[in-house]
Coordinates of C-alpha atoms in Angstrom, one line a residue:
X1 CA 0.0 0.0 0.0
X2 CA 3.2 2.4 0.9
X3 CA 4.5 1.7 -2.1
X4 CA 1.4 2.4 -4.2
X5 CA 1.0 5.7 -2.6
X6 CA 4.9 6.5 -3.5
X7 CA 4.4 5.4 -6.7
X8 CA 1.1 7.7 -7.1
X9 CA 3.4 10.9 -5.2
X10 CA 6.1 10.1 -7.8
X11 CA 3.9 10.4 -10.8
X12 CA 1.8 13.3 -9.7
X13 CA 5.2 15.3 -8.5
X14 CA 6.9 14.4 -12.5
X15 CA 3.4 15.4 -13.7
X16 CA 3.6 18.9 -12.1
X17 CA 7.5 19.3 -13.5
X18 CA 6.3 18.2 -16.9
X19 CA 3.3 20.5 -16.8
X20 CA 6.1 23.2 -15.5
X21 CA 8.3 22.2 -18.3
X22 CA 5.4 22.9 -21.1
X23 CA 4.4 25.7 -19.8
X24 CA 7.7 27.5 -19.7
X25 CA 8.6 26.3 -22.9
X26 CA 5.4 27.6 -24.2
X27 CA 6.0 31.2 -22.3
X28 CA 9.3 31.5 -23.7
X29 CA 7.8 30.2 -27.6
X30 CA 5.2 33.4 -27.5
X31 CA 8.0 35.8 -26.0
X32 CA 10.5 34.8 -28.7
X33 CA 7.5 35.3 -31.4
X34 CA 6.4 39.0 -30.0
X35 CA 10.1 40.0 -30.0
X36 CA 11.1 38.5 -33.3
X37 CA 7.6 40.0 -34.8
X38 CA 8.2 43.4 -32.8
X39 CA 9.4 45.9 -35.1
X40 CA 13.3 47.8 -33.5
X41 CA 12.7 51.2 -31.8
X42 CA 14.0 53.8 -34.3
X43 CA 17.0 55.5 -32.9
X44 CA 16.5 58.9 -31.9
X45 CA 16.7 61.5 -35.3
X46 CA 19.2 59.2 -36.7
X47 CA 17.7 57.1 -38.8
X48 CA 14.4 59.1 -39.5
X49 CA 15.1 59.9 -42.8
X50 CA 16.4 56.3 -44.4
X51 CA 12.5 54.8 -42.3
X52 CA 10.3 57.6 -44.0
X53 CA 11.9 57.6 -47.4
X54 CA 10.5 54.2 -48.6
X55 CA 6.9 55.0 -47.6
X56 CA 6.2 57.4 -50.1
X57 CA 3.9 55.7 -51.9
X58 CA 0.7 57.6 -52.0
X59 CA 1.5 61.7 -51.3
X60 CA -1.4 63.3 -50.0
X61 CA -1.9 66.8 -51.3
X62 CA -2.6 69.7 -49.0
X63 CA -3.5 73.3 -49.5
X64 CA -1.4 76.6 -48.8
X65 CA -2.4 77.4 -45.3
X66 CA -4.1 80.9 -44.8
X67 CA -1.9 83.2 -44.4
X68 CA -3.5 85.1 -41.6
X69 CA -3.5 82.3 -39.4
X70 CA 0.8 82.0 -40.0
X71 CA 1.1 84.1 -36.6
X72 CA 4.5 85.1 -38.0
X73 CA 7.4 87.0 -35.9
X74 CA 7.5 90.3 -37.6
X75 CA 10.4 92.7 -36.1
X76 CA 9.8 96.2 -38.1
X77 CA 12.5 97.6 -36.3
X78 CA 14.9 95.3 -38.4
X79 CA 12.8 94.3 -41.3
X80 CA 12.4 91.0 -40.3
X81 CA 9.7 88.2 -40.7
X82 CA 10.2 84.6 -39.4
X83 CA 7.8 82.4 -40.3
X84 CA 7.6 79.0 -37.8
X85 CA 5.0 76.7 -37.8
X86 CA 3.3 75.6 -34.6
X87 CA 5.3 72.8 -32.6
X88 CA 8.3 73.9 -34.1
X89 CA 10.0 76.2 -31.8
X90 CA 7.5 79.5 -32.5
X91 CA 8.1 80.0 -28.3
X92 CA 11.3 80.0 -28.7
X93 CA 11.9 83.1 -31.4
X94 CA 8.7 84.7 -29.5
X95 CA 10.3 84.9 -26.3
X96 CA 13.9 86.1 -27.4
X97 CA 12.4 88.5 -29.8
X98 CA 10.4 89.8 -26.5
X99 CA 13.4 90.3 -24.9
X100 CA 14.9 92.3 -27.7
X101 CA 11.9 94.7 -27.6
X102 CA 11.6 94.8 -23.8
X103 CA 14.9 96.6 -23.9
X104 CA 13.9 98.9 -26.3
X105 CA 10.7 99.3 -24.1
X106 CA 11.2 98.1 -20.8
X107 CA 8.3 99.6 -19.9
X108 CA 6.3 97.2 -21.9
X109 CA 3.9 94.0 -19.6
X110 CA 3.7 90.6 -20.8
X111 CA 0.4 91.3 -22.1
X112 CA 1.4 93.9 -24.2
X113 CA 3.9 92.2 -25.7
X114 CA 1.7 90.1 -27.3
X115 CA -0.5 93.1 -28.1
X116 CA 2.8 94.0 -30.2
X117 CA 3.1 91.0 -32.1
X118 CA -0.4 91.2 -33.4
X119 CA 0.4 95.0 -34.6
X120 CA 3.1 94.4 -36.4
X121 CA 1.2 91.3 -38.4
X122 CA -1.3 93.8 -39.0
X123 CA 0.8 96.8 -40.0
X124 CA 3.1 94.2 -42.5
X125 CA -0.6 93.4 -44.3
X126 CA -1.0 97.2 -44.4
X127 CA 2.1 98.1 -45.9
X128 CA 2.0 95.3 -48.2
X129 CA -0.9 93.3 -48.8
X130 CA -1.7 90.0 -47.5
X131 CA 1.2 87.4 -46.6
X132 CA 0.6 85.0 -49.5
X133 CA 1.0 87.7 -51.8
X134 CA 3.0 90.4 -50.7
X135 CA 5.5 88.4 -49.0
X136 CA 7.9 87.4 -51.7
X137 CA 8.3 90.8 -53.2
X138 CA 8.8 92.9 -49.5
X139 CA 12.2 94.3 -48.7
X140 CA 12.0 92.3 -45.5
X141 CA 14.6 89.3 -44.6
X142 CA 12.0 86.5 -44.4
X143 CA 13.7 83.4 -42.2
X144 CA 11.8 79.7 -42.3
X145 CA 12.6 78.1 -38.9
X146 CA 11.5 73.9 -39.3
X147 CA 12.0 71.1 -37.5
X148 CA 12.1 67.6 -37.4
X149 CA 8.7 66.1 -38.5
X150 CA 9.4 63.1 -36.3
X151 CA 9.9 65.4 -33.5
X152 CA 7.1 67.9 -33.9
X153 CA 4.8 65.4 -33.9
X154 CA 5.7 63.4 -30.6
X155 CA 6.1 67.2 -29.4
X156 CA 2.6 67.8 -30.5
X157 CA 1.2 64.7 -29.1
X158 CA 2.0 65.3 -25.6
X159 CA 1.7 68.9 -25.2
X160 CA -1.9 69.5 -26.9
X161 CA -3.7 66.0 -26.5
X162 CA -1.8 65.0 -23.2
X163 CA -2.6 68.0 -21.0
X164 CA -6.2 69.2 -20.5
X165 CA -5.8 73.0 -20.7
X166 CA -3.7 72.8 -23.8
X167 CA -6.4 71.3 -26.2
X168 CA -6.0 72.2 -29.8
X169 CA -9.0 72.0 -32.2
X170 CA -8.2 68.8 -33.3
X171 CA -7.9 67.1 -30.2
X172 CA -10.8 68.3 -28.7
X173 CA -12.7 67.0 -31.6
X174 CA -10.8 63.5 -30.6
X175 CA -12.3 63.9 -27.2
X176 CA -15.6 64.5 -28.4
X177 CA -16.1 61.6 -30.7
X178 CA -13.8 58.8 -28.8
X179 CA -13.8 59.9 -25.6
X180 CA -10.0 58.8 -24.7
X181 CA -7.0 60.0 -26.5
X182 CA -5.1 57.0 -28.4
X183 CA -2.3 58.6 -31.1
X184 CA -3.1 55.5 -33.4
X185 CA -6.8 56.9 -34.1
X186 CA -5.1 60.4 -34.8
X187 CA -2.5 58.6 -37.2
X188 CA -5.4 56.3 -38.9
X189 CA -7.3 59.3 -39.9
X190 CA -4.2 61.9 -40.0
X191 CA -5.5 63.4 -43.6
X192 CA -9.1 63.3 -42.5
X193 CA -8.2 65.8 -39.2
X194 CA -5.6 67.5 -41.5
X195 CA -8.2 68.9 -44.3
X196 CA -11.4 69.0 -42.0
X197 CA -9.9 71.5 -39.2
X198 CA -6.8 72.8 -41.0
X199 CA -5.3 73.5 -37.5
X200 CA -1.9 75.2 -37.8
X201 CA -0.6 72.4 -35.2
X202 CA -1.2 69.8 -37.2
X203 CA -0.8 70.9 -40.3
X204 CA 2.5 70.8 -43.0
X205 CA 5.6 73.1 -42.0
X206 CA 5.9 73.6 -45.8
X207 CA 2.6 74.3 -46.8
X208 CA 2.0 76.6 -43.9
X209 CA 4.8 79.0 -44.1
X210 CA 4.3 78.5 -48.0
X211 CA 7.6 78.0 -48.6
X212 CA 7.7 76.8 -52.1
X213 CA 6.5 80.7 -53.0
X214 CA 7.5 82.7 -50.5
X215 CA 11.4 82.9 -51.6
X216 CA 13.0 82.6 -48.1
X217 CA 16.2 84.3 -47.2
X218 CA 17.3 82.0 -44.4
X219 CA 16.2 78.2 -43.6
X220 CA 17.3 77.6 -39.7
X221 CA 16.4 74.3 -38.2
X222 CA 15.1 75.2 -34.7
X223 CA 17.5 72.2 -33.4
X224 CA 20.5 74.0 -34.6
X225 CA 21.5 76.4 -31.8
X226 CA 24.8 77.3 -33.4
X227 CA 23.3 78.5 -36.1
X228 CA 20.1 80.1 -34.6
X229 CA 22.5 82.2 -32.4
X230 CA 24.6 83.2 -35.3
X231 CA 21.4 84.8 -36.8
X232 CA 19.5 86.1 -34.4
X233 CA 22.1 86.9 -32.1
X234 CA 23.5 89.6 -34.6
X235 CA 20.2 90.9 -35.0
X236 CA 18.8 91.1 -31.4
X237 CA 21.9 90.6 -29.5
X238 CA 23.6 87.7 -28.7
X239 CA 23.5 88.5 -24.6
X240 CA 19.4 88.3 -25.4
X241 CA 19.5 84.9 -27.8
X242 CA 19.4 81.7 -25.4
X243 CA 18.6 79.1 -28.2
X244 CA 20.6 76.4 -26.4
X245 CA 18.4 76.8 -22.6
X246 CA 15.5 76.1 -24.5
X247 CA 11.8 77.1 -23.9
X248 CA 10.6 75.5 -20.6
X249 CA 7.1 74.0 -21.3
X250 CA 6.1 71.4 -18.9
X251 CA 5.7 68.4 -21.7
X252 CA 9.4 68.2 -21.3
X253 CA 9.9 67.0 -17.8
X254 CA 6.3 65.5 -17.5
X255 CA 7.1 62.4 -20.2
X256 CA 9.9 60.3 -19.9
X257 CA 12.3 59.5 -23.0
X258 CA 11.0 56.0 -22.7
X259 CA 7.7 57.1 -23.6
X260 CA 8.9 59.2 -26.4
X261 CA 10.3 56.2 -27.8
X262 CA 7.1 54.4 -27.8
X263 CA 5.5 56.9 -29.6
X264 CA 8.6 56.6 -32.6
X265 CA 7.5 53.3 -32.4
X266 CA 3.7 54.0 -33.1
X267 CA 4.5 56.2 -36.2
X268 CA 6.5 53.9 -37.2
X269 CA 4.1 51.2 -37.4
X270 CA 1.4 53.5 -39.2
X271 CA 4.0 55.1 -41.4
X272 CA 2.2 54.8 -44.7
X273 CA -0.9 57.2 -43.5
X274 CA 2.1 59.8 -41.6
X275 CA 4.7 60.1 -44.6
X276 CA 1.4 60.5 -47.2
X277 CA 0.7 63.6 -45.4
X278 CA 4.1 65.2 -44.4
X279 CA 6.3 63.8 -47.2
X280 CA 7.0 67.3 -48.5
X281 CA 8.2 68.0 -44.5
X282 CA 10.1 65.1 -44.5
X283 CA 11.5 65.8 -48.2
X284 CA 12.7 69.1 -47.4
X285 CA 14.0 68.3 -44.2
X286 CA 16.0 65.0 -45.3
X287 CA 17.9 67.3 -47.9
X288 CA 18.5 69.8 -45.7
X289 CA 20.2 67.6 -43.1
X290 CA 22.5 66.0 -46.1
X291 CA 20.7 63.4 -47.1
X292 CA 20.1 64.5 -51.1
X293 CA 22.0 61.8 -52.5
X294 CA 20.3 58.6 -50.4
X295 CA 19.7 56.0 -52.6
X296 CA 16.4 55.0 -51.0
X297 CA 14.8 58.0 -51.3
X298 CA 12.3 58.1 -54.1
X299 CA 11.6 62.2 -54.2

């Protein structure tokens, strides 16, 4: 009888190993699967170009932007207009170009500031007519300021769909329809939201600033400090310029760089639907950075 009971222990205890065995065997089948079938994070910038470049297969067209809605930087004291799109660094040249004219006025609040920047758009249509027609033939230095497409976007995503009070048009139309905020429903549909709300956050660097027409003097990426300094530091001072330190929005110590990477990870999966809508972005900014003579580039 002992030695029936041993024999029953023995075979239930290798029964509980074997079952042990499979299921470990099988844990470490599905994890091998999801890694092998998990597409590499992109590296950081570096390889941006060489992923976008072979999903252009189906460009979707935009529209100029209006031209009233630019909010360009217009300095009359220097004949100056700097046109940067939304997400790409517009706080940046705002605030040093506030500094510039708070020494000239030093009198001048915050509020009026702002007050300022709307006069001068207004007194540049005045003077010369309406931005998408004047703007080529004034005698003022026009400067293009882009960025990164990869970048703005991630940028985009976390400050105006993350944070509550910094809704943009199109994300609140996300809320109202879906209820939660999921970046893969704004990809999906990323020409849809484009053309139905034309929201300057969202929409093409090259097609807002109209840079195809508008015969720029200067294209600065917002990224290059060295550079940015060098231009704007001779105009408005270099003591006044502080390109490198950055504008100081919450977004940037709020997500982690681990999250950031996701994101990279979520474009990249729904490429196709993000390069048909910024390929000229990505274009233009590819060459820029050096990249003209990349064999996989089909533009």
């Amino acid at each position: 009888m002992q030695r029936r009971k041993a024999g029953s222990e023995f075979l239930v205890s290798n029964g509980a190993v074997f079952g042990a065995c499979i299921l470990l065997l099988a844990l470490t089948f599905v994890l091998t699967v999801k890694t092998a079938v998990q597409p590499a994070l992109l590296n950081p910038e570096s390889d941006f170009c060489d992923y976008t470049s072979k999903y252009f297969k189906e460009p979707r067209h935009t529209y100029k932007y209006n031209a009233r809605e630019q909010h360009p930087v217009i300095d009359h004291f220097n004949k100056l207009y700097v046109c940067v799109a939304s997400k790409c660094g517009v706080t940046k040249i705002q605030t040093s170009y506030h500094s510039y004219v708070r020494r000239k006025h030093p009198e001048a609040t915050p509020r009026a500031m702002y007050s300022f920047l709307s006069e001068a758009r207004q007194r540049f249509r005045k003077d010369f007519g309406e931005f998408d027609v004047s703007l080529a033939g004034s005698n003022y230095t026009k400067i293009f300021v882009y960025r990164n497409p990869m970048s703005r976007t991630i940028s985009l995503w976390n400050d105006k769909f993350q944070r509550p009070t910094q809704l943009c048009m199109t994300s609140r139309s996300m809320l109202d329809q879906y209820r939660i905020f999921r970046i893969e429903i704004l990809l999906e549909r990323l020409y849809e939201w484009v053309m139905l709300f034309r929201d300057r956050h969202l929409y093409p660097q090259m097609d807002l600033c109209q840079v195809e027409t508008s015969d720029y003097d200067i294209m600065v990426d917002i990224d290059d400090h060295v550079q940015l300094t060098s231009i704007f530091g001779s105009i408005w001072g270099e003591d006044i310029v502080n390109f490198e330190k950055g504008t100081h929005h919450q977004t940037k110590t709020k997500f982690t760089d681990a999250y950031r990477a996701e994101l990279r990870q979520k474009i990249e999966l729904w490429r196709e639907p993000y390069t048909g809508v910024y390929w000229q972005d990505i274009d233009f900014y590819c060459k820029q950075r050096g990249n003209k003579e990349n064999p996989m580039r089909q533009m």
